PDB file of C-alpha atoms and ligand atoms in Angstrom:
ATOM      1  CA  UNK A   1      -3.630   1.039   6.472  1.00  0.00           C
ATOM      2  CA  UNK A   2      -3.455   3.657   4.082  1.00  0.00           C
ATOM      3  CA  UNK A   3      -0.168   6.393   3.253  1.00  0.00           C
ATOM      4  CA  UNK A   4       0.723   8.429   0.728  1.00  0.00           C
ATOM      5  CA  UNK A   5       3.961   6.378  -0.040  1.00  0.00           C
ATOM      6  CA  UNK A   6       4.238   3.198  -2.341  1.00  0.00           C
ATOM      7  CA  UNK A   7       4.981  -0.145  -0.763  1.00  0.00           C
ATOM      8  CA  UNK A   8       6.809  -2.874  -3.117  1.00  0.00           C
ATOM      9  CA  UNK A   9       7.426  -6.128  -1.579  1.00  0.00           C
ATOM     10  CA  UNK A  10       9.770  -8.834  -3.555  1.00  0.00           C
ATOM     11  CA  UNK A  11       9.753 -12.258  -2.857  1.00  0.00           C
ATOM     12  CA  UNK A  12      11.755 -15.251  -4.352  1.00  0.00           C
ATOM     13  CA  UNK A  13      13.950 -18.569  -3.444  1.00  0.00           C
ATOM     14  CA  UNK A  14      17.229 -17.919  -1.940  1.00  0.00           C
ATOM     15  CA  UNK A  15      19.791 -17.607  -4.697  1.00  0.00           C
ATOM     16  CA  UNK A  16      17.549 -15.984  -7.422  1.00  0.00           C
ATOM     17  CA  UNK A  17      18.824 -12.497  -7.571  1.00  0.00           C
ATOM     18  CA  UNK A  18      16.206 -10.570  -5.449  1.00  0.00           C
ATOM     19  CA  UNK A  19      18.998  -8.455  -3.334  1.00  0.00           C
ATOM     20  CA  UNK A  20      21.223  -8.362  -6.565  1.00  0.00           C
ATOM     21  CA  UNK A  21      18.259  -7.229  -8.392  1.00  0.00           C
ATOM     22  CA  UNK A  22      16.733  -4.568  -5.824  1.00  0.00           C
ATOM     23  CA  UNK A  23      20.324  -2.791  -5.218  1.00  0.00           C
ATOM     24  CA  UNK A  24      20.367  -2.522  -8.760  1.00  0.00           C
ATOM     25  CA  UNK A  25      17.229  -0.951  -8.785  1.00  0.00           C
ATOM     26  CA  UNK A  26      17.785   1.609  -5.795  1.00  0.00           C
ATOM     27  CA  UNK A  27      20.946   2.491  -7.966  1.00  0.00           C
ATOM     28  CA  UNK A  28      18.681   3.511 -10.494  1.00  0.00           C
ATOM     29  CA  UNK A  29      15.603   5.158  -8.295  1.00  0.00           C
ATOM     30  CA  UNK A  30      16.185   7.691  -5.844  1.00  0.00           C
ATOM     31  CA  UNK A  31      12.762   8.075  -5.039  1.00  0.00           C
ATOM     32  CA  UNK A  32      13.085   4.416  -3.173  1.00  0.00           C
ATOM     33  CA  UNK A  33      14.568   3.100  -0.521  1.00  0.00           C
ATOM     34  CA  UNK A  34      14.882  -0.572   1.135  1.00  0.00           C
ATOM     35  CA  UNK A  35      13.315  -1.399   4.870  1.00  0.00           C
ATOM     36  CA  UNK A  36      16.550  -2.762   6.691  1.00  0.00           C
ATOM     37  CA  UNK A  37      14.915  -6.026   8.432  1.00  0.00           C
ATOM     38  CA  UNK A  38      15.672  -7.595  11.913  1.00  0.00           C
ATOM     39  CA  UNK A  39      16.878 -11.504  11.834  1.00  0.00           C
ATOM     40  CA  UNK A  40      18.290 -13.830  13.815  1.00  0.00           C
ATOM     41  CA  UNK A  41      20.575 -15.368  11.653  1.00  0.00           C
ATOM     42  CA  UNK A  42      24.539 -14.530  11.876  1.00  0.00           C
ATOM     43  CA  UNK A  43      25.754 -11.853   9.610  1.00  0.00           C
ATOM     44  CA  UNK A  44      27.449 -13.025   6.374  1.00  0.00           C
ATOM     45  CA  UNK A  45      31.245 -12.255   5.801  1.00  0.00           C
ATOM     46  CA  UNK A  46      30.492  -8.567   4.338  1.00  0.00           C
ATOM     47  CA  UNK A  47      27.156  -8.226   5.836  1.00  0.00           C
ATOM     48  CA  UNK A  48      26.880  -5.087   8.277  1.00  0.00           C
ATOM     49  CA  UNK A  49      24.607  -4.231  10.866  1.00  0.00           C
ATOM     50  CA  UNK A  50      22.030  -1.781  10.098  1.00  0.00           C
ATOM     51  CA  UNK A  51      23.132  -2.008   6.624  1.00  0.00           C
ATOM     52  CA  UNK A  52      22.121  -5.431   5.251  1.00  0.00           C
ATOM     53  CA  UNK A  53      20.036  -6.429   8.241  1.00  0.00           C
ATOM     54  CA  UNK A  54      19.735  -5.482  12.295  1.00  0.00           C
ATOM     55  CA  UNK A  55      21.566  -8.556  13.523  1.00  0.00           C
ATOM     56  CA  UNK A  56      19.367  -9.239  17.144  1.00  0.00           C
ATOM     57  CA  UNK A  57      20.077 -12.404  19.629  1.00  0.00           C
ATOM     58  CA  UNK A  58      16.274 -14.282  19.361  1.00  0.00           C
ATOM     59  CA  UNK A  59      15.513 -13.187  23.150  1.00  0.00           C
ATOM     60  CA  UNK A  60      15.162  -9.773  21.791  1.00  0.00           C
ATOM     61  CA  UNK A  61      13.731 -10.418  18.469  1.00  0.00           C
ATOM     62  CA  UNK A  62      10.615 -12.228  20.709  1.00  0.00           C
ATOM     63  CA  UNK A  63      10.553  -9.526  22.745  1.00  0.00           C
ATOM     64  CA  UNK A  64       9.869  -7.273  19.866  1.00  0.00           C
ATOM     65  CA  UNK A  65       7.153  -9.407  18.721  1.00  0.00           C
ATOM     66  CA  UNK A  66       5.809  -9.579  22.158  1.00  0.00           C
ATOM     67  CA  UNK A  67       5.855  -5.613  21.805  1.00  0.00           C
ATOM     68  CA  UNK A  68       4.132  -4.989  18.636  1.00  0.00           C
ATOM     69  CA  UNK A  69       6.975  -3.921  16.874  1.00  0.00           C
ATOM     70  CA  UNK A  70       6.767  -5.856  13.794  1.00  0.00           C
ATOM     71  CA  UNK A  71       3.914  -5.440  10.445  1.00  0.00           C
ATOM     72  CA  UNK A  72       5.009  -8.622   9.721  1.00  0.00           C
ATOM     73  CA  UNK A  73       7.502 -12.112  10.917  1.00  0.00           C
ATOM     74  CA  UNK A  74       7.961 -15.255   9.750  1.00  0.00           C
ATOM     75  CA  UNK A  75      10.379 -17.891  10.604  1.00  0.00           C
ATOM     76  CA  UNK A  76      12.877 -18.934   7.279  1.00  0.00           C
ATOM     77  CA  UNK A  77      15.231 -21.504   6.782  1.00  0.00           C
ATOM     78  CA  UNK A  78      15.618 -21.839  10.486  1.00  0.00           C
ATOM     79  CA  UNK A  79      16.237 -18.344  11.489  1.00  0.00           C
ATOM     80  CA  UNK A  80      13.463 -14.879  12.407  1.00  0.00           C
ATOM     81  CA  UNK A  81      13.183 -12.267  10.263  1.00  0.00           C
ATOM     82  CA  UNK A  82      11.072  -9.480  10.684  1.00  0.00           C
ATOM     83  CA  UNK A  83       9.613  -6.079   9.113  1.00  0.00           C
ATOM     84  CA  UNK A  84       9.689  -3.220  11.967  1.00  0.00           C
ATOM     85  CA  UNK A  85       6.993  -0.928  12.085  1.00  0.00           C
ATOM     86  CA  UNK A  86       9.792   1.745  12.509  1.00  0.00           C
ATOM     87  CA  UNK A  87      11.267   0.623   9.654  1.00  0.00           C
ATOM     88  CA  UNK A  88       8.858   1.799   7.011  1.00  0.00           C
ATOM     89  CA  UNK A  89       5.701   3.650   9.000  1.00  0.00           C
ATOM     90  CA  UNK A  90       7.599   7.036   8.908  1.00  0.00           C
ATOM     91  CA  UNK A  91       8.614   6.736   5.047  1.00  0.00           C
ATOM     92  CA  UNK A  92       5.317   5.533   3.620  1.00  0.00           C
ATOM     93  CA  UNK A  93       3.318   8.510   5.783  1.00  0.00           C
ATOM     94  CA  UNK A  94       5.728  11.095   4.478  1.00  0.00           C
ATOM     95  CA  UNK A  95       5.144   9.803   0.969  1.00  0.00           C
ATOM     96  CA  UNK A  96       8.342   7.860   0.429  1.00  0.00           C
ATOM     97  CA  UNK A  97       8.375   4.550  -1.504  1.00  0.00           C
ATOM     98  CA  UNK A  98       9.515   1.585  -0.153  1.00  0.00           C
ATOM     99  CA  UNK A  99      10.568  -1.730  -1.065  1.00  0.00           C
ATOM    100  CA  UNK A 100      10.682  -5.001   1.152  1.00  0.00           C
ATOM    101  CA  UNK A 101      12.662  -7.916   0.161  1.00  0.00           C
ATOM    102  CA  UNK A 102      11.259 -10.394   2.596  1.00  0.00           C
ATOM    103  CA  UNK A 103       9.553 -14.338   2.112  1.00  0.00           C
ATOM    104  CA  UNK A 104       6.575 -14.898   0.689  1.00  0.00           C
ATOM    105  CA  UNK A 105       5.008 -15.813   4.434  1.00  0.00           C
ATOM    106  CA  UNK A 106       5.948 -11.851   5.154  1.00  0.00           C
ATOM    107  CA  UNK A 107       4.373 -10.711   2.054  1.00  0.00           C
ATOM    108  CA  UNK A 108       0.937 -12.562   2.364  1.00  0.00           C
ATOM    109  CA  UNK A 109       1.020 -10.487   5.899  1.00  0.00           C
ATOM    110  CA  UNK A 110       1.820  -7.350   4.612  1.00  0.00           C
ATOM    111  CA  UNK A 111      -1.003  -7.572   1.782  1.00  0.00           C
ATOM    112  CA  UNK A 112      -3.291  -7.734   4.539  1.00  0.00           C
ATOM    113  CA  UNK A 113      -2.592  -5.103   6.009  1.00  0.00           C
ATOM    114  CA  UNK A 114      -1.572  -2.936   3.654  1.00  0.00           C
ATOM    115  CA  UNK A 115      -4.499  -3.894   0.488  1.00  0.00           C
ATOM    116  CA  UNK A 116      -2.314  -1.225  -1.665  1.00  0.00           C
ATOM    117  CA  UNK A 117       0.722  -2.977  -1.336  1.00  0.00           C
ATOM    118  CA  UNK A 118       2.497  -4.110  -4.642  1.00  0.00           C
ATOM    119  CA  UNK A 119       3.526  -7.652  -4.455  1.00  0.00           C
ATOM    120  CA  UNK A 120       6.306  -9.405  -7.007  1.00  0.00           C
ATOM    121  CA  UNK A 121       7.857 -12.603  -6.945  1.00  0.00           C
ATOM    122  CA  UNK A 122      11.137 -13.018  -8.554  1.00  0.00           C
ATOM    123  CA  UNK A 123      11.674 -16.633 -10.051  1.00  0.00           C
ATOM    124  CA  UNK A 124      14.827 -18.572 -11.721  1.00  0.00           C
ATOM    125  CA  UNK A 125      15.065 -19.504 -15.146  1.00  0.00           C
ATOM    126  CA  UNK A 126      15.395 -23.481 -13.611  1.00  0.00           C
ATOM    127  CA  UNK A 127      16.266 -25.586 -10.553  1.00  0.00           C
ATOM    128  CA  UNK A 128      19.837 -25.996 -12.197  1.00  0.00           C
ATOM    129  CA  UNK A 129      20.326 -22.398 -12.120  1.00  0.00           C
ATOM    130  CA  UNK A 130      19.380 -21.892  -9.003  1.00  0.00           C
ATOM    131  CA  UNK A 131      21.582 -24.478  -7.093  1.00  0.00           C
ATOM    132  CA  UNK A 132      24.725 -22.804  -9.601  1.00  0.00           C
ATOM    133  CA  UNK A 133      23.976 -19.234  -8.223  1.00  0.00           C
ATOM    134  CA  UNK A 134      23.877 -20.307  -4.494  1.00  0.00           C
ATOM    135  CA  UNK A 135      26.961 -22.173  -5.278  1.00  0.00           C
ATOM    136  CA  UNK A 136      28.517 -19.198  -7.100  1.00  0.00           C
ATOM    137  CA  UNK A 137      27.603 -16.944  -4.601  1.00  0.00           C
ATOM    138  CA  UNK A 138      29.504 -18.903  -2.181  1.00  0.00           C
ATOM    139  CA  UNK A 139      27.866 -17.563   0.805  1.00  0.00           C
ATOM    140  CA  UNK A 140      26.364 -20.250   2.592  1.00  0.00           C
ATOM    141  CA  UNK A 141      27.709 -24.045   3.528  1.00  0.00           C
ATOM    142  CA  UNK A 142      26.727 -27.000   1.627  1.00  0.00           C
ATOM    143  CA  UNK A 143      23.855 -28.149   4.029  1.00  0.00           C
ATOM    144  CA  UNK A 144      23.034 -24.297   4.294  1.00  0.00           C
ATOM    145  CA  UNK A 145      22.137 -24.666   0.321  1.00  0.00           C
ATOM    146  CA  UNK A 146      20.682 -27.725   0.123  1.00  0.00           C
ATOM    147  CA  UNK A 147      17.786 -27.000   2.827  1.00  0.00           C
ATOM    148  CA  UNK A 148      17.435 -23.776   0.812  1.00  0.00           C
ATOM    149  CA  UNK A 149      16.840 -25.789  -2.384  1.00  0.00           C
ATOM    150  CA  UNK A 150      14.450 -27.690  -0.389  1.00  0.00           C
ATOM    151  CA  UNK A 151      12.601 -25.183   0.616  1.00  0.00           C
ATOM    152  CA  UNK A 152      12.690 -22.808  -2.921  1.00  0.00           C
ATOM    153  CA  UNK A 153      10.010 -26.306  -3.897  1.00  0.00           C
ATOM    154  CA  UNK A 154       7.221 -24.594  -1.641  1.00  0.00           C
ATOM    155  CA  UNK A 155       8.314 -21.079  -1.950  1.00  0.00           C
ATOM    156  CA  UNK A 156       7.535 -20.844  -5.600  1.00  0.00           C
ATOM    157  CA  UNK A 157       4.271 -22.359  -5.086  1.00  0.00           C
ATOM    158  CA  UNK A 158       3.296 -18.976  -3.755  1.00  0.00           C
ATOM    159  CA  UNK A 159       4.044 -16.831  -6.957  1.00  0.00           C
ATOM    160  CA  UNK A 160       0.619 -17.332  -7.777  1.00  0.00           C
ATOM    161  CA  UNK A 161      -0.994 -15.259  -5.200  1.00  0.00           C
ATOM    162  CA  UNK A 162       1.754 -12.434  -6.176  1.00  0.00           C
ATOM    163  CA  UNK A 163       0.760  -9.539  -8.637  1.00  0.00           C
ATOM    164  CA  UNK A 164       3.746  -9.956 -11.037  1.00  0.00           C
ATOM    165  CA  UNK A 165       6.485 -12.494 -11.886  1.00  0.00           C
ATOM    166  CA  UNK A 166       9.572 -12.153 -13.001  1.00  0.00           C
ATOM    167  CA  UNK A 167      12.039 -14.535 -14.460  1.00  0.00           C
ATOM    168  CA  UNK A 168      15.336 -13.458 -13.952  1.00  0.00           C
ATOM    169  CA  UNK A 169      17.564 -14.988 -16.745  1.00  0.00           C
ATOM    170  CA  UNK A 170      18.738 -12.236 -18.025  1.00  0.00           C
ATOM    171  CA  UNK A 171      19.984  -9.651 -15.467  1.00  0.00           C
ATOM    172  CA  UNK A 172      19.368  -6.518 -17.113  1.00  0.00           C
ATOM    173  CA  UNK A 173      15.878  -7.801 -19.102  1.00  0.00           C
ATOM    174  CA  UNK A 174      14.806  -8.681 -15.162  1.00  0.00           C
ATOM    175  CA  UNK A 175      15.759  -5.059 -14.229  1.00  0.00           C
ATOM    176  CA  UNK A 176      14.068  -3.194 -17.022  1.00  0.00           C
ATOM    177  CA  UNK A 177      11.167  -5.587 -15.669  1.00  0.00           C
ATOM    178  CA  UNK A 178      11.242  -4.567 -12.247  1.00  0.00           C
ATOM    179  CA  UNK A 179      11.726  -0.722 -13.159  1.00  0.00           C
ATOM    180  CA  UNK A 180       8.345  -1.566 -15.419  1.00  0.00           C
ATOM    181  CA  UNK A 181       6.162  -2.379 -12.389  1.00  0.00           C
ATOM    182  CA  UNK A 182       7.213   0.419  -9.998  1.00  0.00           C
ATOM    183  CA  UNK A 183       6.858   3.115 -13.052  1.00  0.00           C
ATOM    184  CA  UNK A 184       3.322   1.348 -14.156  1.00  0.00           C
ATOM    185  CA  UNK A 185       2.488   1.744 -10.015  1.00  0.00           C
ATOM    186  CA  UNK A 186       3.052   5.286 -10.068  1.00  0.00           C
ATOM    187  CA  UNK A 187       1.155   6.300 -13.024  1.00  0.00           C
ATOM    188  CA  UNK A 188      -1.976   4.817 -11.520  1.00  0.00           C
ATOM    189  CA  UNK A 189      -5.076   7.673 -11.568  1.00  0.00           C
ATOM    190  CA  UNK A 190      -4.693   8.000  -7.660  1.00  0.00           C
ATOM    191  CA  UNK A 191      -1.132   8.206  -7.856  1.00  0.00           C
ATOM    192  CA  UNK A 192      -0.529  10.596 -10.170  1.00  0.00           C
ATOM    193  CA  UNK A 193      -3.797  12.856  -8.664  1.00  0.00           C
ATOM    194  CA  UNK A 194      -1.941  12.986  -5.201  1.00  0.00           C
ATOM    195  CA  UNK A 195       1.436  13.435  -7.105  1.00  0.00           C
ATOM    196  CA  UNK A 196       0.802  15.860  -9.707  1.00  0.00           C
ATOM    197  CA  UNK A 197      -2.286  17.722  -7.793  1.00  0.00           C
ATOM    198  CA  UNK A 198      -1.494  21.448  -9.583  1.00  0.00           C
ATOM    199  CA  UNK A 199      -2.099  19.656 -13.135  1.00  0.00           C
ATOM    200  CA  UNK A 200      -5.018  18.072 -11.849  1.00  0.00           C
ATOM    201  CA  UNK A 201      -6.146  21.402 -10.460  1.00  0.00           C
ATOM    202  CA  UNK A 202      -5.299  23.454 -13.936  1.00  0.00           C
ATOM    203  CA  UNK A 203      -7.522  20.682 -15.374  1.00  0.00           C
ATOM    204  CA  UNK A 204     -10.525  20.724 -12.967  1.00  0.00           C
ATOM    205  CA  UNK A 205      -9.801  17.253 -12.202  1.00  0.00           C
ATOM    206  CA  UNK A 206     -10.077  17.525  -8.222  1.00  0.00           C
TER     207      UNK A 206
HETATM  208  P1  GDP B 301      18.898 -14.574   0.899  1.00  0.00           P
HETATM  209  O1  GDP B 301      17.963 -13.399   0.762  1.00  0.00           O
HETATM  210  O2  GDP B 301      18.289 -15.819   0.453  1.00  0.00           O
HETATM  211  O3  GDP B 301      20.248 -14.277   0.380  1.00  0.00           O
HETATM  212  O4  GDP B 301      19.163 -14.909   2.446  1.00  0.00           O
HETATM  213  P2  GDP B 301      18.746 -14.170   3.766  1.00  0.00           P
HETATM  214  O5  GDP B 301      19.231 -15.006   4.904  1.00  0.00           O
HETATM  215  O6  GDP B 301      19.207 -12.752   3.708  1.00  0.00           O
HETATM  216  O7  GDP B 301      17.163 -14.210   3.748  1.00  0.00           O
HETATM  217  C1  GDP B 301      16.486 -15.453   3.885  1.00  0.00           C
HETATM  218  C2  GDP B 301      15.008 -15.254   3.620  1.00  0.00           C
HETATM  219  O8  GDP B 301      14.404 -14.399   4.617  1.00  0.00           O
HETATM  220  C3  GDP B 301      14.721 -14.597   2.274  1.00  0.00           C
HETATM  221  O9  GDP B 301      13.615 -15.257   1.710  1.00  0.00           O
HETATM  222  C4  GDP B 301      14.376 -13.181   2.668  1.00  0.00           C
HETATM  223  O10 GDP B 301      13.529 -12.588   1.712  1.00  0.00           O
HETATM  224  C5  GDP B 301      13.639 -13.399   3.981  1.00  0.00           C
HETATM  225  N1  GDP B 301      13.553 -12.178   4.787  1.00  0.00           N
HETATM  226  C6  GDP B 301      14.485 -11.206   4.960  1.00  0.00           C
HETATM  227  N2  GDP B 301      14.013 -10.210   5.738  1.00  0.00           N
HETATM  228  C7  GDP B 301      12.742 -10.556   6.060  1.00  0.00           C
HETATM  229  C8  GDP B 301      11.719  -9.916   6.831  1.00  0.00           C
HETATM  230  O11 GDP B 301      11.868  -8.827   7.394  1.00  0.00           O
HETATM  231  N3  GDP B 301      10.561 -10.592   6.944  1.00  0.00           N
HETATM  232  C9  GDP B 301      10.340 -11.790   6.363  1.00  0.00           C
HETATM  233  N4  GDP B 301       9.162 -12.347   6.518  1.00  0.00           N
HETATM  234  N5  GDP B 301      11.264 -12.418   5.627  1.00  0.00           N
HETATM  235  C10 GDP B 301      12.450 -11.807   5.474  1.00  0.00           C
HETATM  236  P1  ADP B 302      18.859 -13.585  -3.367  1.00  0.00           P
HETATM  237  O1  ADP B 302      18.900 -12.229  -2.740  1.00  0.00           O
HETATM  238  O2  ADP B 302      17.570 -13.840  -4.091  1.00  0.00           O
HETATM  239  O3  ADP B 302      19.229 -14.709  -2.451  1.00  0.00           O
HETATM  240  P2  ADP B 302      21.289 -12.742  -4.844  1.00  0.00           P
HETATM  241  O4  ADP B 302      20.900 -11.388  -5.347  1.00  0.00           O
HETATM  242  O5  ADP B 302      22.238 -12.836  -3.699  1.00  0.00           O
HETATM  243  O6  ADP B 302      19.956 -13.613  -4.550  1.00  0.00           O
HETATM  244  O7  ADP B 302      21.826 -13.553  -6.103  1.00  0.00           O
HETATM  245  C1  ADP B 302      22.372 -14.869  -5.969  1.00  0.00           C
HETATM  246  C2  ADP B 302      23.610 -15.001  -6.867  1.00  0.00           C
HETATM  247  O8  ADP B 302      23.211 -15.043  -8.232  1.00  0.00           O
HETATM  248  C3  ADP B 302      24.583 -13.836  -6.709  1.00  0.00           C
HETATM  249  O9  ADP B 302      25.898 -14.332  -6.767  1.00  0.00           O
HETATM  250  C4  ADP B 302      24.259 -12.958  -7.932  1.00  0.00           C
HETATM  251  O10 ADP B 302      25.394 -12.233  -8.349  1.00  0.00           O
HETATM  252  C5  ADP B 302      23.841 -13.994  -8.978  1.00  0.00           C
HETATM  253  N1  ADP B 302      22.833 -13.519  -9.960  1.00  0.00           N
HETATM  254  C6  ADP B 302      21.770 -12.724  -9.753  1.00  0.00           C
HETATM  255  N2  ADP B 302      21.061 -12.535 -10.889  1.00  0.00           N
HETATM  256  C7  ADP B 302      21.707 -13.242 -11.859  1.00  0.00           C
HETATM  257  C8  ADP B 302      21.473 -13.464 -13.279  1.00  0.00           C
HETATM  258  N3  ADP B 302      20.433 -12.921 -13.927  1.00  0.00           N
HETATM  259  N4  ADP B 302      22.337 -14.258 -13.936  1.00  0.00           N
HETATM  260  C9  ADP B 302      23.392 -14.825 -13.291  1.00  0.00           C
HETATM  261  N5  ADP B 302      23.675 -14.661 -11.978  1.00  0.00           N
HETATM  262  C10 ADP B 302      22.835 -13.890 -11.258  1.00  0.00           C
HETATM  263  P1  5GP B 303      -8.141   0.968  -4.728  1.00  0.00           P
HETATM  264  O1  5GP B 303      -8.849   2.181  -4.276  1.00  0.00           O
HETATM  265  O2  5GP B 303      -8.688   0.298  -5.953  1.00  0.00           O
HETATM  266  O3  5GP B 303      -7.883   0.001  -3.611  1.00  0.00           O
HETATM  267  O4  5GP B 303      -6.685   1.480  -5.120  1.00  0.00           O
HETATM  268  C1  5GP B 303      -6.439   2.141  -6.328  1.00  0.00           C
HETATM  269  C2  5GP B 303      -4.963   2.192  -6.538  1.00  0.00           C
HETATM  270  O5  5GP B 303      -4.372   3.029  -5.539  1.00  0.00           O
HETATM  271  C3  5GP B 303      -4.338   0.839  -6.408  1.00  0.00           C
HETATM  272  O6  5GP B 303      -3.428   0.681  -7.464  1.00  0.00           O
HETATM  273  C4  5GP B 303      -3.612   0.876  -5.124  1.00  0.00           C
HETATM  274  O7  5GP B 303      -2.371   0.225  -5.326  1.00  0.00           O
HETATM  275  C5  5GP B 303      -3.396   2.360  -4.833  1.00  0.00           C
HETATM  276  N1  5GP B 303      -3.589   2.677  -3.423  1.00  0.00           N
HETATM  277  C6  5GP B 303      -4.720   2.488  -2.672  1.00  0.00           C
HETATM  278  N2  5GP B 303      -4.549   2.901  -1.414  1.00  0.00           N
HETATM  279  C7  5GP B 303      -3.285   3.375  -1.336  1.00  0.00           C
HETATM  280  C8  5GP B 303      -2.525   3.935  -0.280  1.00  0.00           C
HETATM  281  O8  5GP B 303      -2.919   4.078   0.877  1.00  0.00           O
HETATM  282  N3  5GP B 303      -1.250   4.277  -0.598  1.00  0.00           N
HETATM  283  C9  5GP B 303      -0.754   4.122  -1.849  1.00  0.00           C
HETATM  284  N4  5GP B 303       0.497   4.490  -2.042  1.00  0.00           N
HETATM  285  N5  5GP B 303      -1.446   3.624  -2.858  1.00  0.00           N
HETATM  286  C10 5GP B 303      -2.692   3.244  -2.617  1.00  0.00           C
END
């Protein structure tokens, strides 16, 4: 599919700073905004609906599937998550940017389907750091963490077929990383052609 708009999707391992990273980033960027997912799981002690996620029982996340709704599900650490077509189709054809923080099965999906789409995989400096952050976070129960440690073994398998890695050791050097690639994305020739169309006019470029 093809739309005026920018689509960024960031993957990592639970516990490796993607949401910390991405707020900081919409902070930063009001030219962006995040795609609100649908899950399954139960909503975390701050977590509100509509804000974080849409909190949905599973009978109605499978009828949504059934539907059509979704660009994109996968099943993660036990629980559905999903990528609404409502959730981004309006932005993208108005020209918006958007960013998806979903799992690597999700992104693979949406790179089909979307050939344009820019996909980055955020990693952790080590294993050690990873288990300290989920710890820190203090989110999610002890057998909650340690199937997510399991699983962060095949998950970062996957940053191969991304576009760009970043380690996030440092906050702030992971930040100016991630502002890099959506800045680099937008001064691509067909970006900045569409964008910037007068100059390209004044310049007999279209
Ligand atoms: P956390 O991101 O690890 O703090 O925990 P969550 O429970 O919020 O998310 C668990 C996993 O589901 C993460 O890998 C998310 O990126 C992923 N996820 C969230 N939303 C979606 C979505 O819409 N589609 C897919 N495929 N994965 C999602
Ligand atoms: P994810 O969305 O990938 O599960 P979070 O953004 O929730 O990860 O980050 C997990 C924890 O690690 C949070 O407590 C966050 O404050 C912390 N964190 C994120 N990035 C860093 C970093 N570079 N150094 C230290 N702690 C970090
Ligand atoms: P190509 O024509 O080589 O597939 O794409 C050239 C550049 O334009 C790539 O960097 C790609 O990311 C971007 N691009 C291609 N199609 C679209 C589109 O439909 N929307 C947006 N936003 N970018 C696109």
């Amino acid at each position: 599919m093809e739309t005026p708009g920018n689509l960024f999707v960031v993957a990592a391992p639970s516990g490796a700073g993607k949401s910390s990273l991405v707020k900081a980033l919409l902070e930063l960027d009001s030219h962006l905004s995040v795609s609100i997912s649908h899950t399954t799981r139960k909503p975390r002690g701050q977590e509100q609906n509509g804000r974080e996620y849409w909190f949905v029982p599973e009978p109605e996340f499978r009828s949504m599937i059934e539907r059509g709704d979704f660009f994109e599900w996968a099943q993660v650490h036990g629980n559905l998550y999903g990528t609404s077509r409502k959730a981004i189709e309006e932005r993208l054809m108005r020209g918006e940017d958007v960013v998806l923080e979903i799992d690597y099965q999700g992104a693979l999906q949406i790179k089909k389907l979307f050939a344009y789409a820019v996909l980055i995989f955020i990693l952790p400096p080590s294993w050690d750091e990873l288990r300290q952050r989920l710890l820190r976070r203090g989110e999610d129960g002890a057998e909650v963490i340690e199937v997510r440690m399991q699983n962060a073994r095949d998950e970062v398998a996957q940053a191969r077929h991304f576009d760009y890695v970043i380690i996030n050791q440092l906050f702030e050097t992971a930040l100016f990383d991630l502002k890099t690639v959506v800045h680099s994305q937008r001064l691509k020739y067909v970006t900045q052609c569409r964008n910037r169309s007068q100059v390209f006019a004044a310049l007999d470029l279209l």
